[in-house]
PDB file of C-alpha atoms in Angstrom:
ATOM      1  CA  UNK A   1      79.846 -16.506   1.137  1.00 46.00           C
ATOM      2  CA  UNK A   2      81.211 -19.415  -0.881  1.00 47.00           C
ATOM      3  CA  UNK A   3      84.534 -21.108  -0.109  1.00 50.00           C
ATOM      4  CA  UNK A   4      86.412 -22.907  -2.861  1.00 51.00           C
ATOM      5  CA  UNK A   5      89.468 -25.009  -2.037  1.00 52.00           C
ATOM      6  CA  UNK A   6      91.954 -25.660  -4.820  1.00 49.00           C
ATOM      7  CA  UNK A   7      94.496 -28.396  -4.316  1.00 53.00           C
ATOM      8  CA  UNK A   8      97.132 -29.266  -6.852  1.00 52.00           C
ATOM      9  CA  UNK A   9      99.871 -31.371  -5.190  1.00 52.00           C
ATOM     10  CA  UNK A  10     101.968 -31.658  -8.352  1.00 53.00           C
ATOM     11  CA  UNK A  11     102.491 -27.914  -8.494  1.00 51.00           C
ATOM     12  CA  UNK A  12     102.446 -27.485  -4.696  1.00 52.00           C
ATOM     13  CA  UNK A  13      99.527 -25.069  -4.974  1.00 51.00           C
ATOM     14  CA  UNK A  14      97.084 -24.883  -2.142  1.00 51.00           C
ATOM     15  CA  UNK A  15      94.622 -22.034  -2.265  1.00 49.00           C
ATOM     16  CA  UNK A  16      91.425 -21.149  -0.616  1.00 48.00           C
ATOM     17  CA  UNK A  17      89.243 -18.671  -2.413  1.00 45.00           C
ATOM     18  CA  UNK A  18      86.482 -16.863  -0.657  1.00 45.00           C
ATOM     19  CA  UNK A  19      83.862 -15.507  -2.942  1.00 41.00           C
ATOM     20  CA  UNK A  20      81.272 -13.245  -1.516  1.00 41.00           C
ATOM     21  CA  UNK A  21      77.970 -13.346  -3.269  1.00 43.00           C
ATOM     22  CA  UNK A  22      76.238 -10.073  -3.723  1.00 38.00           C
ATOM     23  CA  UNK A  23      73.171  -8.944  -5.431  1.00 38.00           C
ATOM     24  CA  UNK A  24      73.693  -5.693  -7.195  1.00 43.00           C
ATOM     25  CA  UNK A  25      70.459  -3.787  -7.269  1.00 53.00           C
ATOM     26  CA  UNK A  26      69.706  -2.109 -10.513  1.00 60.00           C
ATOM     27  CA  UNK A  27      68.857   1.510  -9.792  1.00 71.00           C
ATOM     28  CA  UNK A  28      66.952   2.708 -12.827  1.00 92.00           C
ATOM     29  CA  UNK A  29      65.668   6.219 -12.999  1.00 96.00           C
ATOM     30  CA  UNK A  30      63.062   7.653 -15.325  1.00 97.00           C
ATOM     31  CA  UNK A  31      61.539  11.021 -16.077  1.00 98.00           C
ATOM     32  CA  UNK A  32      57.772  11.541 -16.170  1.00 98.00           C
ATOM     33  CA  UNK A  33      56.551  14.671 -17.957  1.00 98.00           C
ATOM     34  CA  UNK A  34      53.092  15.529 -16.638  1.00 98.00           C
ATOM     35  CA  UNK A  35      50.366  17.553 -18.378  1.00 96.00           C
ATOM     36  CA  UNK A  36      52.613  19.547 -20.710  1.00 97.00           C
ATOM     37  CA  UNK A  37      49.740  20.024 -23.119  1.00 94.00           C
ATOM     38  CA  UNK A  38      48.084  22.903 -24.926  1.00 91.00           C
ATOM     39  CA  UNK A  39      45.248  23.089 -22.358  1.00 89.00           C
ATOM     40  CA  UNK A  40      47.624  24.170 -19.593  1.00 93.00           C
ATOM     41  CA  UNK A  41      50.742  25.636 -21.162  1.00 94.00           C
ATOM     42  CA  UNK A  42      49.792  26.395 -24.758  1.00 92.00           C
ATOM     43  CA  UNK A  43      49.415  29.863 -26.221  1.00 91.00           C
ATOM     44  CA  UNK A  44      45.582  29.589 -26.151  1.00 90.00           C
ATOM     45  CA  UNK A  45      45.383  28.549 -22.455  1.00 91.00           C
ATOM     46  CA  UNK A  46      43.576  30.567 -19.799  1.00 91.00           C
ATOM     47  CA  UNK A  47      46.627  32.574 -18.699  1.00 90.00           C
ATOM     48  CA  UNK A  48      45.027  33.914 -15.534  1.00 90.00           C
ATOM     49  CA  UNK A  49      44.291  30.361 -14.382  1.00 92.00           C
ATOM     50  CA  UNK A  50      47.571  28.910 -15.671  1.00 93.00           C
ATOM     51  CA  UNK A  51      50.112  31.758 -15.293  1.00 93.00           C
ATOM     52  CA  UNK A  52      53.234  29.674 -15.923  1.00 95.00           C
ATOM     53  CA  UNK A  53      56.379  31.122 -17.465  1.00 95.00           C
ATOM     54  CA  UNK A  54      55.950  28.726 -20.353  1.00 96.00           C
ATOM     55  CA  UNK A  55      59.098  29.476 -22.373  1.00 96.00           C
ATOM     56  CA  UNK A  56      61.348  28.971 -19.341  1.00 97.00           C
ATOM     57  CA  UNK A  57      59.422  25.888 -18.234  1.00 98.00           C
ATOM     58  CA  UNK A  58      59.611  24.206 -21.663  1.00 98.00           C
ATOM     59  CA  UNK A  59      63.305  25.105 -21.980  1.00 98.00           C
ATOM     60  CA  UNK A  60      64.113  23.613 -18.548  1.00 98.00           C
ATOM     61  CA  UNK A  61      62.080  20.471 -19.218  1.00 98.00           C
ATOM     62  CA  UNK A  62      63.713  19.957 -22.620  1.00 98.00           C
ATOM     63  CA  UNK A  63      67.149  20.270 -20.998  1.00 98.00           C
ATOM     64  CA  UNK A  64      66.118  17.660 -18.433  1.00 98.00           C
ATOM     65  CA  UNK A  65      64.695  15.339 -21.122  1.00 98.00           C
ATOM     66  CA  UNK A  66      68.079  15.475 -22.904  1.00 98.00           C
ATOM     67  CA  UNK A  67      69.794  13.968 -19.833  1.00 97.00           C
ATOM     68  CA  UNK A  68      67.730  10.753 -20.000  1.00 98.00           C
ATOM     69  CA  UNK A  69      67.831   7.798 -22.349  1.00 97.00           C
ATOM     70  CA  UNK A  70      64.772   8.128 -24.610  1.00 97.00           C
ATOM     71  CA  UNK A  71      63.344   4.841 -23.324  1.00 95.00           C
ATOM     72  CA  UNK A  72      63.282   6.329 -19.816  1.00 97.00           C
ATOM     73  CA  UNK A  73      61.196   9.400 -20.671  1.00 98.00           C
ATOM     74  CA  UNK A  74      57.445   9.044 -20.188  1.00 98.00           C
ATOM     75  CA  UNK A  75      54.776  11.580 -21.126  1.00 97.00           C
ATOM     76  CA  UNK A  76      51.372  11.812 -19.462  1.00 96.00           C
ATOM     77  CA  UNK A  77      48.514  14.010 -20.620  1.00 94.00           C
ATOM     78  CA  UNK A  78      45.291  14.761 -18.816  1.00 91.00           C
ATOM     79  CA  UNK A  79      41.984  14.102 -20.492  1.00 81.00           C
ATOM     80  CA  UNK A  80      38.953  15.612 -18.817  1.00 71.00           C
ATOM     81  CA  UNK A  81      36.107  13.275 -17.904  1.00 67.00           C
ATOM     82  CA  UNK A  82      33.768  14.914 -20.414  1.00 67.00           C
ATOM     83  CA  UNK A  83      36.163  14.491 -23.346  1.00 68.00           C
ATOM     84  CA  UNK A  84      35.781  11.586 -25.745  1.00 69.00           C
ATOM     85  CA  UNK A  85      38.280   8.781 -25.370  1.00 67.00           C
ATOM     86  CA  UNK A  86      39.042   8.803 -29.106  1.00 63.00           C
ATOM     87  CA  UNK A  87      40.302  12.397 -29.172  1.00 68.00           C
ATOM     88  CA  UNK A  88      44.014  12.810 -28.564  1.00 72.00           C
ATOM     89  CA  UNK A  89      45.368  15.627 -26.383  1.00 74.00           C
ATOM     90  CA  UNK A  90      47.834  17.921 -28.084  1.00 81.00           C
ATOM     91  CA  UNK A  91      51.157  18.252 -26.307  1.00 86.00           C
ATOM     92  CA  UNK A  92      52.515  21.776 -26.087  1.00 92.00           C
ATOM     93  CA  UNK A  93      54.457  23.069 -29.051  1.00 92.00           C
ATOM     94  CA  UNK A  94      58.211  23.098 -28.471  1.00 96.00           C
ATOM     95  CA  UNK A  95      58.290  20.183 -26.026  1.00 97.00           C
ATOM     96  CA  UNK A  96      60.874  17.545 -26.993  1.00 98.00           C
ATOM     97  CA  UNK A  97      59.172  14.212 -27.626  1.00 97.00           C
ATOM     98  CA  UNK A  98      61.848  11.498 -27.533  1.00 98.00           C
ATOM     99  CA  UNK A  99      59.895   8.336 -26.770  1.00 97.00           C
ATOM    100  CA  UNK A 100      56.673   6.569 -27.609  1.00 95.00           C
ATOM    101  CA  UNK A 101      55.837   6.149 -23.911  1.00 96.00           C
ATOM    102  CA  UNK A 102      52.763   8.369 -23.897  1.00 94.00           C
ATOM    103  CA  UNK A 103      49.929   7.799 -21.450  1.00 93.00           C
ATOM    104  CA  UNK A 104      46.603   9.476 -20.739  1.00 91.00           C
ATOM    105  CA  UNK A 105      45.103   9.934 -17.327  1.00 93.00           C
ATOM    106  CA  UNK A 106      41.638  10.932 -16.216  1.00 89.00           C
ATOM    107  CA  UNK A 107      42.468  11.741 -12.602  1.00 92.00           C
ATOM    108  CA  UNK A 108      45.111  13.831 -10.867  1.00 94.00           C
ATOM    109  CA  UNK A 109      47.714  11.090 -10.372  1.00 96.00           C
ATOM    110  CA  UNK A 110      49.488   9.675 -13.396  1.00 95.00           C
ATOM    111  CA  UNK A 111      49.920   6.256 -11.754  1.00 94.00           C
ATOM    112  CA  UNK A 112      47.657   3.984 -13.757  1.00 89.00           C
ATOM    113  CA  UNK A 113      48.117   0.206 -13.876  1.00 89.00           C
ATOM    114  CA  UNK A 114      49.481   0.574 -17.399  1.00 93.00           C
ATOM    115  CA  UNK A 115      52.152   3.066 -16.274  1.00 96.00           C
ATOM    116  CA  UNK A 116      53.113   0.979 -13.237  1.00 95.00           C
ATOM    117  CA  UNK A 117      53.535  -2.076 -15.507  1.00 95.00           C
ATOM    118  CA  UNK A 118      55.917  -0.123 -17.772  1.00 96.00           C
ATOM    119  CA  UNK A 119      57.923   1.126 -14.788  1.00 97.00           C
ATOM    120  CA  UNK A 120      58.267  -2.438 -13.524  1.00 94.00           C
ATOM    121  CA  UNK A 121      59.355  -3.652 -16.992  1.00 94.00           C
ATOM    122  CA  UNK A 122      62.052  -0.968 -17.024  1.00 95.00           C
ATOM    123  CA  UNK A 123      63.131  -1.875 -13.441  1.00 95.00           C
ATOM    124  CA  UNK A 124      62.541   1.718 -12.360  1.00 97.00           C
ATOM    125  CA  UNK A 125      62.827   2.538  -8.692  1.00 96.00           C
ATOM    126  CA  UNK A 126      63.403   6.297  -8.911  1.00 97.00           C
ATOM    127  CA  UNK A 127      61.236   8.781 -10.775  1.00 98.00           C
ATOM    128  CA  UNK A 128      61.873  12.429 -11.490  1.00 98.00           C
ATOM    129  CA  UNK A 129      58.682  14.406 -12.035  1.00 98.00           C
ATOM    130  CA  UNK A 130      58.360  17.524 -14.198  1.00 98.00           C
ATOM    131  CA  UNK A 131      55.410  19.411 -15.689  1.00 98.00           C
ATOM    132  CA  UNK A 132      52.324  21.139 -14.288  1.00 97.00           C
ATOM    133  CA  UNK A 133      50.934  21.812 -11.755  1.00 97.00           C
ATOM    134  CA  UNK A 134      53.007  21.420  -8.619  1.00 96.00           C
ATOM    135  CA  UNK A 135      49.959  21.898  -6.410  1.00 97.00           C
ATOM    136  CA  UNK A 136      47.728  19.456  -8.250  1.00 97.00           C
ATOM    137  CA  UNK A 137      48.629  16.690 -10.720  1.00 97.00           C
ATOM    138  CA  UNK A 138      52.388  16.665 -10.090  1.00 98.00           C
ATOM    139  CA  UNK A 139      51.738  16.667  -6.338  1.00 98.00           C
ATOM    140  CA  UNK A 140      49.164  13.846  -6.610  1.00 98.00           C
ATOM    141  CA  UNK A 141      51.560  11.858  -8.807  1.00 98.00           C
ATOM    142  CA  UNK A 142      54.443  12.356  -6.360  1.00 98.00           C
ATOM    143  CA  UNK A 143      52.358  11.086  -3.433  1.00 98.00           C
ATOM    144  CA  UNK A 144      50.982   8.153  -5.451  1.00 97.00           C
ATOM    145  CA  UNK A 145      54.486   7.278  -6.634  1.00 97.00           C
ATOM    146  CA  UNK A 146      55.735   7.065  -3.043  1.00 97.00           C
ATOM    147  CA  UNK A 147      52.699   4.991  -2.107  1.00 96.00           C
ATOM    148  CA  UNK A 148      53.621   2.600  -4.934  1.00 95.00           C
ATOM    149  CA  UNK A 149      57.166   2.242  -3.554  1.00 95.00           C
ATOM    150  CA  UNK A 150      59.115   4.551  -5.866  1.00 97.00           C
ATOM    151  CA  UNK A 151      61.683   7.127  -4.811  1.00 97.00           C
ATOM    152  CA  UNK A 152      60.395  10.447  -6.121  1.00 98.00           C
ATOM    153  CA  UNK A 153      62.374  13.527  -7.152  1.00 97.00           C
ATOM    154  CA  UNK A 154      60.360  16.728  -7.427  1.00 96.00           C
ATOM    155  CA  UNK A 155      62.314  18.976  -9.801  1.00 95.00           C
ATOM    156  CA  UNK A 156      61.287  22.517  -8.893  1.00 95.00           C
ATOM    157  CA  UNK A 157      62.950  24.191 -11.900  1.00 97.00           C
ATOM    158  CA  UNK A 158      60.872  22.008 -14.211  1.00 98.00           C
ATOM    159  CA  UNK A 159      57.503  22.189 -12.455  1.00 98.00           C
ATOM    160  CA  UNK A 160      55.000  24.958 -13.037  1.00 97.00           C
ATOM    161  CA  UNK A 161      53.088  26.227 -10.018  1.00 97.00           C
ATOM    162  CA  UNK A 162      50.020  28.431 -10.511  1.00 94.00           C
ATOM    163  CA  UNK A 163      49.571  29.338  -6.826  1.00 95.00           C
ATOM    164  CA  UNK A 164      52.961  29.969  -5.161  1.00 94.00           C
ATOM    165  CA  UNK A 165      51.505  30.644  -1.690  1.00 95.00           C
ATOM    166  CA  UNK A 166      49.639  27.336  -1.725  1.00 96.00           C
ATOM    167  CA  UNK A 167      52.824  25.615  -2.861  1.00 96.00           C
ATOM    168  CA  UNK A 168      54.508  26.316   0.499  1.00 95.00           C
ATOM    169  CA  UNK A 169      51.976  23.997   2.149  1.00 97.00           C
ATOM    170  CA  UNK A 170      52.250  21.504  -0.723  1.00 97.00           C
ATOM    171  CA  UNK A 171      56.037  21.423  -0.363  1.00 97.00           C
ATOM    172  CA  UNK A 172      55.738  20.592   3.349  1.00 97.00           C
ATOM    173  CA  UNK A 173      53.245  17.803   2.647  1.00 97.00           C
ATOM    174  CA  UNK A 174      55.538  16.320   0.000  1.00 98.00           C
ATOM    175  CA  UNK A 175      58.643  16.552   2.185  1.00 97.00           C
ATOM    176  CA  UNK A 176      56.792  14.916   5.088  1.00 97.00           C
ATOM    177  CA  UNK A 177      55.924  12.030   2.757  1.00 97.00           C
ATOM    178  CA  UNK A 178      59.521  11.372   1.723  1.00 97.00           C
ATOM    179  CA  UNK A 179      59.572  13.258  -1.574  1.00 97.00           C
ATOM    180  CA  UNK A 180      63.048  14.590  -2.412  1.00 97.00           C
ATOM    181  CA  UNK A 181      63.448  17.999  -4.013  1.00 96.00           C
ATOM    182  CA  UNK A 182      65.924  18.883  -6.725  1.00 91.00           C
ATOM    183  CA  UNK A 183      66.455  21.773  -9.093  1.00 85.00           C
TER     184      UNK A 183
END
């Protein structure tokens, strides 16, 4: 707290001002779209392995993307270890692409040093995750995000889950690690 005393005898003004200093934290939120690529949700995918309701999932994710400033939407695609680094993964047709923040990962979690640097530049402290799969890459990213100090929102209407029975256990693990759920 800072105290300022103003004295002006000519005008008979005596005032004491108390100014409280405060630091307003900037709460920035971003959306990370995980693995929405042809391999997992495209028309040529292995539908028995990836049985997502793709049209609904893409529609819900696009609606969610529209609620964010383009600079706060980040896309992450998975590149398998055997794939060449030069080849680019094709994002699923129909997905809204509103930013140039596009990252590749080669492991389950999307939290690479490059992504963490961007999140720090944007002053992000809360991340909403969408994409596939809730039991695998989205789960790993949620846990890694918490470990890196971010508040994580797991948006169930925008996350595809290939094994619903397994997801019950996954949901408990995420909740026990401080992941918040939204829909």
